[in-house]
Coordinates of N, CA and C and ligand atoms in Angstrom, one line a residue:
X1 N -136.3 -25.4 -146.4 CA -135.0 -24.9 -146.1 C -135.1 -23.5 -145.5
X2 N -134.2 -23.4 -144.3 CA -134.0 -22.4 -143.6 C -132.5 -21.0 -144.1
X3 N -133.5 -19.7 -144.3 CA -132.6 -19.1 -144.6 C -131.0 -19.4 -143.6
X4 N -129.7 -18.9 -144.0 CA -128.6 -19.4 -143.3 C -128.0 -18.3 -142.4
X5 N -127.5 -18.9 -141.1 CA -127.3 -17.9 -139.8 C -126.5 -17.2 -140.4
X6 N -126.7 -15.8 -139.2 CA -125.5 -14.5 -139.7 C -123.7 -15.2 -139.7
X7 N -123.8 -16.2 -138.6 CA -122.2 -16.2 -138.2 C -121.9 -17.0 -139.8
X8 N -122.4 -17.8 -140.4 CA -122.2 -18.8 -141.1 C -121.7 -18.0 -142.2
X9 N -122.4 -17.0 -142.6 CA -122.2 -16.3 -143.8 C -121.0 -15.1 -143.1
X10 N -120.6 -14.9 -142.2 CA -119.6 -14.1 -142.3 C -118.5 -14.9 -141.9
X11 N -118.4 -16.3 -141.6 CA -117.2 -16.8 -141.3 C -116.8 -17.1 -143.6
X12 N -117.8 -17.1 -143.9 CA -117.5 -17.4 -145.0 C -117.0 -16.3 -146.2
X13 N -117.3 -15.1 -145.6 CA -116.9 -13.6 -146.0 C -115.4 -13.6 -145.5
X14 N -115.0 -13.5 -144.3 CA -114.0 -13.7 -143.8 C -112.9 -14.9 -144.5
X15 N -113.3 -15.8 -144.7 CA -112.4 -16.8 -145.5 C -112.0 -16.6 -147.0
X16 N -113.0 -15.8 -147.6 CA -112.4 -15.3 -149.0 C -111.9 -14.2 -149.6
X17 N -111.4 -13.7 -147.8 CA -110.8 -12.5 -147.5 C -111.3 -10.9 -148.0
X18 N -112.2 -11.4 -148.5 CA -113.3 -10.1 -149.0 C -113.4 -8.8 -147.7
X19 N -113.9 -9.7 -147.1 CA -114.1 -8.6 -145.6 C -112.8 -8.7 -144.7
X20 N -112.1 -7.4 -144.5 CA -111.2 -7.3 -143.5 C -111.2 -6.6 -142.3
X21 N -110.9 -6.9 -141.1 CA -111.0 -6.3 -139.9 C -109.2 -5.5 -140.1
X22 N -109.2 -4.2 -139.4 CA -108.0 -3.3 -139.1 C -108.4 -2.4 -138.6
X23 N -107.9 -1.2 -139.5 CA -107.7 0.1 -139.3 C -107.4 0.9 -140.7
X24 N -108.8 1.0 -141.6 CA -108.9 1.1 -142.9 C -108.9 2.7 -143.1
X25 N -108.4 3.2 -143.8 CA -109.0 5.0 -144.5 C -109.5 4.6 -145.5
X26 N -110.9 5.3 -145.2 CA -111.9 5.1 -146.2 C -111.5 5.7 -147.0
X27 N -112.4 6.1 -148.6 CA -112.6 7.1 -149.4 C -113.2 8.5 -148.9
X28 N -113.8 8.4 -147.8 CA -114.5 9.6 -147.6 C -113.6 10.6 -146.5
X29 N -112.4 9.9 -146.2 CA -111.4 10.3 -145.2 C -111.6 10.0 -144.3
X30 N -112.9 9.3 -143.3 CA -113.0 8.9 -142.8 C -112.0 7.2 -142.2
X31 N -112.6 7.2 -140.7 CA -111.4 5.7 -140.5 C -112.5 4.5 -140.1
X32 N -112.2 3.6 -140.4 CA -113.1 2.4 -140.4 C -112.4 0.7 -140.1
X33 N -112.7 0.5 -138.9 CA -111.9 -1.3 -138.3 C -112.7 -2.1 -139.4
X34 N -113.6 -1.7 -140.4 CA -113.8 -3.2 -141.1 C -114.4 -2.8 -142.8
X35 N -113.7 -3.0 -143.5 CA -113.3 -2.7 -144.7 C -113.6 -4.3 -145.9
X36 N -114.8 -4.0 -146.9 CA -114.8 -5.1 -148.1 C -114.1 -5.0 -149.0
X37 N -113.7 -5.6 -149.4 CA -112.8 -5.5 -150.8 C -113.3 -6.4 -151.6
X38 N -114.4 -6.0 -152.8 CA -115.1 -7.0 -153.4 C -114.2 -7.5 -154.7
X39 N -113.2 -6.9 -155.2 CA -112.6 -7.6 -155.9 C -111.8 -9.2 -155.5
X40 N -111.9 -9.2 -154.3 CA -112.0 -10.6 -153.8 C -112.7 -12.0 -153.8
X41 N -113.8 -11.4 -153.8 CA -114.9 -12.5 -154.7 C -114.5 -12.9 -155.6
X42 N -114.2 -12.0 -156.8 CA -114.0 -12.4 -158.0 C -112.8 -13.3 -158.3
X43 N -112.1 -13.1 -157.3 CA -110.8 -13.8 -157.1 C -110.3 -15.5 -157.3
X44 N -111.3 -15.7 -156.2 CA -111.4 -16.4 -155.7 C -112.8 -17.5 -155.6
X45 N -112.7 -17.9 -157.1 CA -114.4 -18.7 -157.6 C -115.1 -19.6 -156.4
X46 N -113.8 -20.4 -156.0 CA -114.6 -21.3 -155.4 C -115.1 -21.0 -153.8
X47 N -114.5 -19.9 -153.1 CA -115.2 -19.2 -152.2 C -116.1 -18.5 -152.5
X48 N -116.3 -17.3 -153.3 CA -117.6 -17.0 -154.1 C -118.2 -17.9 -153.8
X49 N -118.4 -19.3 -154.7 CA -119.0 -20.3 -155.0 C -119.8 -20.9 -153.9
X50 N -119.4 -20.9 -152.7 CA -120.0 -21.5 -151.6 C -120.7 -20.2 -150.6
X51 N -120.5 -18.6 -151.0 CA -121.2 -17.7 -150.4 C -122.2 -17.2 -151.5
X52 N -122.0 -17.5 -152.8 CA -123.5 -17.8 -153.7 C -124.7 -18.9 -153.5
X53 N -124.0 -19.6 -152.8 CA -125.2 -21.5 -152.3 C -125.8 -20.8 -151.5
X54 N -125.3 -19.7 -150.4 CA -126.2 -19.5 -149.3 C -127.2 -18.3 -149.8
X55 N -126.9 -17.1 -150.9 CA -127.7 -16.5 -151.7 C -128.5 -17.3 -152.1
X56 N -128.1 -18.3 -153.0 CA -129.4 -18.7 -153.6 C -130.3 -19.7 -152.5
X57 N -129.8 -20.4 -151.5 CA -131.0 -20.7 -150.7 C -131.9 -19.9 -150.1
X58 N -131.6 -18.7 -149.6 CA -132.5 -17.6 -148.9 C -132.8 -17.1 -150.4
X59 N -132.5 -17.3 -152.0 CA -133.8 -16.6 -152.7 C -134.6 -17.7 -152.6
X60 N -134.6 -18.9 -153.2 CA -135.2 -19.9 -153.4 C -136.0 -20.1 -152.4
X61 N -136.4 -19.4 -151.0 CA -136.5 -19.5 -149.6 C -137.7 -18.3 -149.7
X62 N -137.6 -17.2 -150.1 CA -137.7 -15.9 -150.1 C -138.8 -15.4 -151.4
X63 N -137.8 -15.8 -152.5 CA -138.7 -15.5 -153.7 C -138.5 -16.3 -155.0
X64 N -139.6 -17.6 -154.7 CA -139.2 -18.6 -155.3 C -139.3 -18.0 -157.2
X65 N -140.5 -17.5 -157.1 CA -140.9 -17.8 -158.5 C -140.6 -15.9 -159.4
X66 N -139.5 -16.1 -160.1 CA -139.0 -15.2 -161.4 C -138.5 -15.9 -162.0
X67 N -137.9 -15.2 -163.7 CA -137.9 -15.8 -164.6 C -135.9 -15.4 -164.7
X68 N -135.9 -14.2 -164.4 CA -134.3 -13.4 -164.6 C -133.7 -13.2 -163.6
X69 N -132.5 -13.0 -163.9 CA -131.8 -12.7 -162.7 C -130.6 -11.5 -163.2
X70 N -131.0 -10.1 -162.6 CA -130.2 -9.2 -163.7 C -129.4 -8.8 -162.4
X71 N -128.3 -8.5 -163.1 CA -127.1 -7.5 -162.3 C -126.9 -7.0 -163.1
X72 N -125.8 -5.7 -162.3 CA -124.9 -4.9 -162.9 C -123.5 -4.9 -163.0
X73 N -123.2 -4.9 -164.6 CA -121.5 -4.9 -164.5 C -120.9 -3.7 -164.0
X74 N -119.4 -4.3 -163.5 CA -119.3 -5.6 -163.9 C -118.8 -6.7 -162.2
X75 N -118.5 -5.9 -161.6 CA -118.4 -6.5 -159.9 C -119.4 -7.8 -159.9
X76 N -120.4 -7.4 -160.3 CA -122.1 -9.0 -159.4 C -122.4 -9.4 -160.6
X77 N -121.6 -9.5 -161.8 CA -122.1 -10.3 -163.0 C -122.2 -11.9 -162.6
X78 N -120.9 -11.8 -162.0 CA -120.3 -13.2 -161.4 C -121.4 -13.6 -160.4
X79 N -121.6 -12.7 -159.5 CA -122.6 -13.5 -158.7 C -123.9 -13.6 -159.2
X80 N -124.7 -12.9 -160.0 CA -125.8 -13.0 -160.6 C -126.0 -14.1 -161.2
X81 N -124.9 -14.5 -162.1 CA -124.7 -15.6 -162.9 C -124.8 -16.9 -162.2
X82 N -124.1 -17.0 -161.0 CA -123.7 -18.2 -160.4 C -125.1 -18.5 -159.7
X83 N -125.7 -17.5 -159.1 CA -126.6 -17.4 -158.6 C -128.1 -18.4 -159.6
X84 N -128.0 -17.3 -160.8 CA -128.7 -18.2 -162.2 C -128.4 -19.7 -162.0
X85 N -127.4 -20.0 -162.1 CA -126.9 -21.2 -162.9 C -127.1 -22.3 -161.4
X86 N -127.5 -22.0 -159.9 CA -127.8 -22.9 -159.2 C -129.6 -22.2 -159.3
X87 N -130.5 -21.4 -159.0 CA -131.5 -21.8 -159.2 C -132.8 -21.9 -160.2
X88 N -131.7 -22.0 -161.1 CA -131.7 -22.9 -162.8 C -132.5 -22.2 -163.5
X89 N -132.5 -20.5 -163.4 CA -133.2 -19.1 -164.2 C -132.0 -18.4 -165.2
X90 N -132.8 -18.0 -165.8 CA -131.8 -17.3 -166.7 C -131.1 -16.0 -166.1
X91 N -130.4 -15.4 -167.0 CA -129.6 -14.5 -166.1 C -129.2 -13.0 -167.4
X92 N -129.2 -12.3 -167.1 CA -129.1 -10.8 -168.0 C -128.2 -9.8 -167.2
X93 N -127.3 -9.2 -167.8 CA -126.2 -8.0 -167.2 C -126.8 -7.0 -167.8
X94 N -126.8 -5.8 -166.8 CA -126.6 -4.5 -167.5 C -125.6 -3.4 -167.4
X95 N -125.7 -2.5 -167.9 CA -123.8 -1.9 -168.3 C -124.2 -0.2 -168.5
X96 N -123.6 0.5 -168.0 CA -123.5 2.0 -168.6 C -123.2 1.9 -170.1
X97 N -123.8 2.4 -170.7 CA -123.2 3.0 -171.9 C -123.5 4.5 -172.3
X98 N -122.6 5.3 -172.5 CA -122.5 7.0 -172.1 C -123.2 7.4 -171.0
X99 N -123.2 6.6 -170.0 CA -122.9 7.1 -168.4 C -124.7 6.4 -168.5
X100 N -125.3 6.2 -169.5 CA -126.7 5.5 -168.7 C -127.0 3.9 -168.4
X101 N -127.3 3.6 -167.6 CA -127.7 2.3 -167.2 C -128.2 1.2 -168.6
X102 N -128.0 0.4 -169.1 CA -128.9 -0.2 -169.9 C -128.4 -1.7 -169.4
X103 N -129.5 -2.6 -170.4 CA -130.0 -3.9 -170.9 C -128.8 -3.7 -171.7
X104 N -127.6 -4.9 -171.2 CA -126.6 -5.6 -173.0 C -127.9 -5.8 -173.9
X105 N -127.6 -5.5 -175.3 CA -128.5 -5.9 -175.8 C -128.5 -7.1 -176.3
X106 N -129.2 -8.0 -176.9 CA -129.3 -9.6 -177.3 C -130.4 -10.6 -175.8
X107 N -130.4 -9.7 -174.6 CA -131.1 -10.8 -174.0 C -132.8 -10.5 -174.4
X108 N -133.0 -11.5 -175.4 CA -134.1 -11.1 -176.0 C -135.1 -11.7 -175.1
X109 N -135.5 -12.4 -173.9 CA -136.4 -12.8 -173.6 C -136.8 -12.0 -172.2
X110 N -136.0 -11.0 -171.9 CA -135.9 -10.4 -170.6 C -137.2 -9.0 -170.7
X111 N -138.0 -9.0 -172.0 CA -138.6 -7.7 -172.2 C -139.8 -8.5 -171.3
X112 N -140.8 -8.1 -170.3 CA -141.9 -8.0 -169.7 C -141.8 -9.4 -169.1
X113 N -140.7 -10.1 -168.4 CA -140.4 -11.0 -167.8 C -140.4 -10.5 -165.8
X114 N -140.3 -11.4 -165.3 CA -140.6 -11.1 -163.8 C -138.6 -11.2 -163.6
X115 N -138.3 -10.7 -162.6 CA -136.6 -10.8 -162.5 C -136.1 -9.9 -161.0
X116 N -135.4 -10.7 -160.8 CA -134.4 -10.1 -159.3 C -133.2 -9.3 -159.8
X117 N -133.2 -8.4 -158.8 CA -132.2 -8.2 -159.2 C -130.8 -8.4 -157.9
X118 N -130.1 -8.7 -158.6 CA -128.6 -9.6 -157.8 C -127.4 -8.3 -158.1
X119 N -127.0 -7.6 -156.7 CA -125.9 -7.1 -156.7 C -125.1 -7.2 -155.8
X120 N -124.0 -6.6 -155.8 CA -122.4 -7.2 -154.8 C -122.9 -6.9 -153.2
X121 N -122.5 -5.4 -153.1 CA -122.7 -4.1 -152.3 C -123.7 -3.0 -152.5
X122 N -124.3 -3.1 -150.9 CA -125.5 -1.9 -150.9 C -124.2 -0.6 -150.1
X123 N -124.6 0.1 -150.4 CA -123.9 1.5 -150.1 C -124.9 2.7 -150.1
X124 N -124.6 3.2 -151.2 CA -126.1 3.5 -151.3 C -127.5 3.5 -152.3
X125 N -127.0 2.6 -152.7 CA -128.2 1.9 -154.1 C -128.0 2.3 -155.1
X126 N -127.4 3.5 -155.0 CA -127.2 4.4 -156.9 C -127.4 3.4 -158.4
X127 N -126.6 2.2 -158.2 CA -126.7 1.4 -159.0 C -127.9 0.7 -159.1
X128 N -128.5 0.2 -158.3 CA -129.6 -0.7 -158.5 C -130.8 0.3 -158.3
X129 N -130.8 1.8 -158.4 CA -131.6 2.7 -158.3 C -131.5 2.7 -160.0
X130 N -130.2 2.7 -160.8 CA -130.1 2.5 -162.3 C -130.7 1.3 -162.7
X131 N -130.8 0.6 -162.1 CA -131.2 -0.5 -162.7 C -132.5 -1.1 -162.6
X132 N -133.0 -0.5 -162.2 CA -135.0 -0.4 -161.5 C -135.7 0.2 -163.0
X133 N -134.7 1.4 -162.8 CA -134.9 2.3 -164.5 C -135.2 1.6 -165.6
X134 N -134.2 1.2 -165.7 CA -133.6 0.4 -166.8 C -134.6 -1.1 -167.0
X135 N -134.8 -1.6 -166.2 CA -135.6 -2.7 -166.1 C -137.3 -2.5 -166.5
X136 N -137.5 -0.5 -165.6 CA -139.0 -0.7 -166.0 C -139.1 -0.2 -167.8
X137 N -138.1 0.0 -168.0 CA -138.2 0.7 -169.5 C -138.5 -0.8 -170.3
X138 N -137.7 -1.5 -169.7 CA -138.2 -2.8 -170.5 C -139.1 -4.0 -170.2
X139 N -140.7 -2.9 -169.3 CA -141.2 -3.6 -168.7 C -141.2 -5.2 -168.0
X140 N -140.0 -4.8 -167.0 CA -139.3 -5.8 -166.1 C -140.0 -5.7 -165.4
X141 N -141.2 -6.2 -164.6 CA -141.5 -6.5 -163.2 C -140.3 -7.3 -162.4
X142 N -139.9 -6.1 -161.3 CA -139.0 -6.4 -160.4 C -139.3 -7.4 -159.0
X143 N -139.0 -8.7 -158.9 CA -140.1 -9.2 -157.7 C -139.2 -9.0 -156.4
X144 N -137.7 -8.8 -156.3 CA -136.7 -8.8 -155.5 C -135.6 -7.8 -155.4
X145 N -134.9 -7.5 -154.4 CA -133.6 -6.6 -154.6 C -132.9 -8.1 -153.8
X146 N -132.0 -8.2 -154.3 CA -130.9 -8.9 -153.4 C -129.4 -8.4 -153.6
X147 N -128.7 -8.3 -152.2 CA -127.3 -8.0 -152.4 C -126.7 -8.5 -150.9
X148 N -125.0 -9.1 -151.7 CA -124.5 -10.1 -150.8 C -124.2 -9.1 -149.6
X149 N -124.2 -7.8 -149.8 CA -123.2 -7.2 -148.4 C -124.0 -5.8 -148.8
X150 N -124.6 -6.1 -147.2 CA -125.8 -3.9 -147.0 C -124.9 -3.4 -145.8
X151 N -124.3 -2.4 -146.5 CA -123.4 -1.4 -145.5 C -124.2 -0.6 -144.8
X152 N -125.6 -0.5 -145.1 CA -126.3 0.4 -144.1 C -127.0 -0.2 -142.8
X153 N -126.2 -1.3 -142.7 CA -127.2 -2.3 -142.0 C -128.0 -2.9 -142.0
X154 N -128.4 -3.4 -142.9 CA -129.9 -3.6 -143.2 C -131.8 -2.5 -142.9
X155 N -131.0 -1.7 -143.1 CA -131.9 -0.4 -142.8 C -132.1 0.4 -144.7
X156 N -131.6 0.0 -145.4 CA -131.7 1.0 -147.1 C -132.7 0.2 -147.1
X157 N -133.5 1.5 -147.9 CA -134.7 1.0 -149.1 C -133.7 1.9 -150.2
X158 N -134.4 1.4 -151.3 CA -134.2 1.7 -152.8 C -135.5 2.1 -153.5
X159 N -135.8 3.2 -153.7 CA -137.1 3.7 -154.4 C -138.1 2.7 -153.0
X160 N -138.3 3.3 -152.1 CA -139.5 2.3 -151.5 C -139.2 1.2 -151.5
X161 N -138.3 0.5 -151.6 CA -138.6 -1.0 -152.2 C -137.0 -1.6 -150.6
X162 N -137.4 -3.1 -150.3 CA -136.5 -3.3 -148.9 C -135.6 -4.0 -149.9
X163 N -134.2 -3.7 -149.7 CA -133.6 -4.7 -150.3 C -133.2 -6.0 -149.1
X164 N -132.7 -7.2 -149.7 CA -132.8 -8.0 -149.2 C -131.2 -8.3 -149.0
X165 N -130.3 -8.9 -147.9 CA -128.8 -8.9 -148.0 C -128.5 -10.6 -147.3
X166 N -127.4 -10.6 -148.0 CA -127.2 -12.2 -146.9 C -126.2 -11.4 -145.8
X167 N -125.6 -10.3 -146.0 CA -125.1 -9.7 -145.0 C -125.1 -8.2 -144.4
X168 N -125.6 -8.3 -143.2 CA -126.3 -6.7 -143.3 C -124.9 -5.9 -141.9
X169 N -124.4 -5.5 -142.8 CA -123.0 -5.0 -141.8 C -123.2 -3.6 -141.7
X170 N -123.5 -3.0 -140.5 CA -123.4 -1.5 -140.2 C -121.8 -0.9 -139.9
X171 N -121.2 -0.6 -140.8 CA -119.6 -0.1 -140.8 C -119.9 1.5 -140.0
X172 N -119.1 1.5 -138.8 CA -118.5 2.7 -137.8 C -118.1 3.4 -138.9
X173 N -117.8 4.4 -139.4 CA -116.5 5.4 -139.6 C -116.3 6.5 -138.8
X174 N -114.9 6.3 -138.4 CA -114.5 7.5 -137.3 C -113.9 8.5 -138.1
X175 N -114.1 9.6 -137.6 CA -113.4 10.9 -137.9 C -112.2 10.8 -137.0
X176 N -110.8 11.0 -138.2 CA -109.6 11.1 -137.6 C -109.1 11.1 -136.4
X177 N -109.7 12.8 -136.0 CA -109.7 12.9 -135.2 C -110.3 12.8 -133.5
X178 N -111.0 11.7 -133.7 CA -111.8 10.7 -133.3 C -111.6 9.3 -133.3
X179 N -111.0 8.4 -133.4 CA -110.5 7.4 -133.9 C -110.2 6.7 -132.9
X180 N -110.9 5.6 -132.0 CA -110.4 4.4 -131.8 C -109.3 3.7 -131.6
X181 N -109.3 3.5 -133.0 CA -108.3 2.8 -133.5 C -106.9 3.5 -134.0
X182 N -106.8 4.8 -133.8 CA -106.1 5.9 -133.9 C -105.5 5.7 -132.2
X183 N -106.1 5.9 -131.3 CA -105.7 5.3 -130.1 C -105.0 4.6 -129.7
X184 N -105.5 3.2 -130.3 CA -105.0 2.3 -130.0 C -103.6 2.2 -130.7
X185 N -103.6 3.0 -131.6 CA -101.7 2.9 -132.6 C -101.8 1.8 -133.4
X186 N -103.2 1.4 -134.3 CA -103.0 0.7 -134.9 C -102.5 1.6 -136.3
X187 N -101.6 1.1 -137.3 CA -101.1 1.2 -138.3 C -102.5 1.8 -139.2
X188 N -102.7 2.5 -140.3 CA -103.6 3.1 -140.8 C -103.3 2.5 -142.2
X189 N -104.0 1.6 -142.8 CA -104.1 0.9 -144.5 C -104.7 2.0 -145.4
X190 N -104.5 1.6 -146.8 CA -105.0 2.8 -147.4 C -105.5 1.5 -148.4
X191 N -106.8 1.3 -148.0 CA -106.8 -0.2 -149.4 C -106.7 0.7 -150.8
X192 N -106.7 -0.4 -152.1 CA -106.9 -0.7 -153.4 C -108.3 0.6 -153.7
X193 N -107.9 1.1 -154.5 CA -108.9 1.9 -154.8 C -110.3 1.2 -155.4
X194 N -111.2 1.7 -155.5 CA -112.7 0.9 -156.0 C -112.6 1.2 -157.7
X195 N -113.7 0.4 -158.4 CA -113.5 0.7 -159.7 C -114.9 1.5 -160.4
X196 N -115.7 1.7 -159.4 CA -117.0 2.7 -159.8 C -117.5 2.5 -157.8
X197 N -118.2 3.8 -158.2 CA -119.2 4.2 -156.8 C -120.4 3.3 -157.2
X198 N -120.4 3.0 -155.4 CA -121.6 2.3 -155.3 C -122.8 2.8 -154.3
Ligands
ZN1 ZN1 -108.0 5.9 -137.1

């Protein structure tokens, strides 16, 4: 099996309205024509559901053999999981608790096991830079980075390490006063606020 084309996976981003084209204000004040809204995934299972098939054929493609499949809560639990439960590995979450990265505790088999790790959005790794941590404390050998949507293009590493994306989207942001799309008089959105930095 062949990893899956770029169009296929963004007609599929676009359908579960996760990814929006406009005239977005970012958080950074900056202006931006194409804006994720990953609370949409979660929304909406059975779209998720069919842009997790194409995750897990490019891992299963990519990196057949680990034992875990860890994310970070709580955004890519859902995908981690779904991810688990099609190529039939177990699956482990980890969570801040007083602001540090950890292992929920109870997944007792995840200590010196081999494991991917599965998250939503690359930005700029902070999280899966916590969770490398956290994994080697519990002598995790890490065999993969995977994440559904790399805002850097497909250009981030993470500690040296290439993460891997089913969608590698290089987002413009224009300065205000600079703007495009400011030009053109398109209307200026102010989306939904995020619920942690990524
Ligand atoms: Zn603008």
């Amino acid at each position: 099996m062949t990893p899956p084309a770029d169009d296929e996976v963004l007609t599929l981003f676009k359908q579960s309205d996760a990814l929006l084209r406009g005239h977005f204000l970012l958080t950074s004040g900056k202006h931006s024509e194409w804006y994720f809204e990953k609370i949409r995934l979660i929304e909406k299972p059975a779209a998720l559901e069919k842009i997790v098939d194409l995750l897990a054929a490019k891992i299963r493609y990519e990196t057949p053999d680990f034992d875990y499949v860890v994310s970070p809560a709580y955004g890519a639990i859902a995908i981690g999981f779904l991810a688990a439960l099609k190529l039939g590995k177990r699956f482990a979450f980890t969570q801040r608790a007083e602001e540090k990265m950890t292992v929920r505790p109870g997944f007792a088999g995840l200590d010196g096991s081999r494991a991917i790790i599965v998250e939503d959005i690359l930005t700029t790794g902070g999280s899966i830079q916590e969770v490398l941590a956290c994994l080697k404390e519990r002598r995790v050998e890490v065999a993969d980075i995977y994440v559904l949507v790399d805002r850097t293009g497909g250009t981030a590493q993470v500690e040296g390490r290439a993460v891997r994306s089913l969608l590698a989207l290089k987002v413009e942001a224009f300065d205000p006063g600079n703007c495009p799309l400011c030009r053109q008089g398109l209307p200026l959105i102010k989306p939904g606020a995020s619920d942690k930095k990524t």
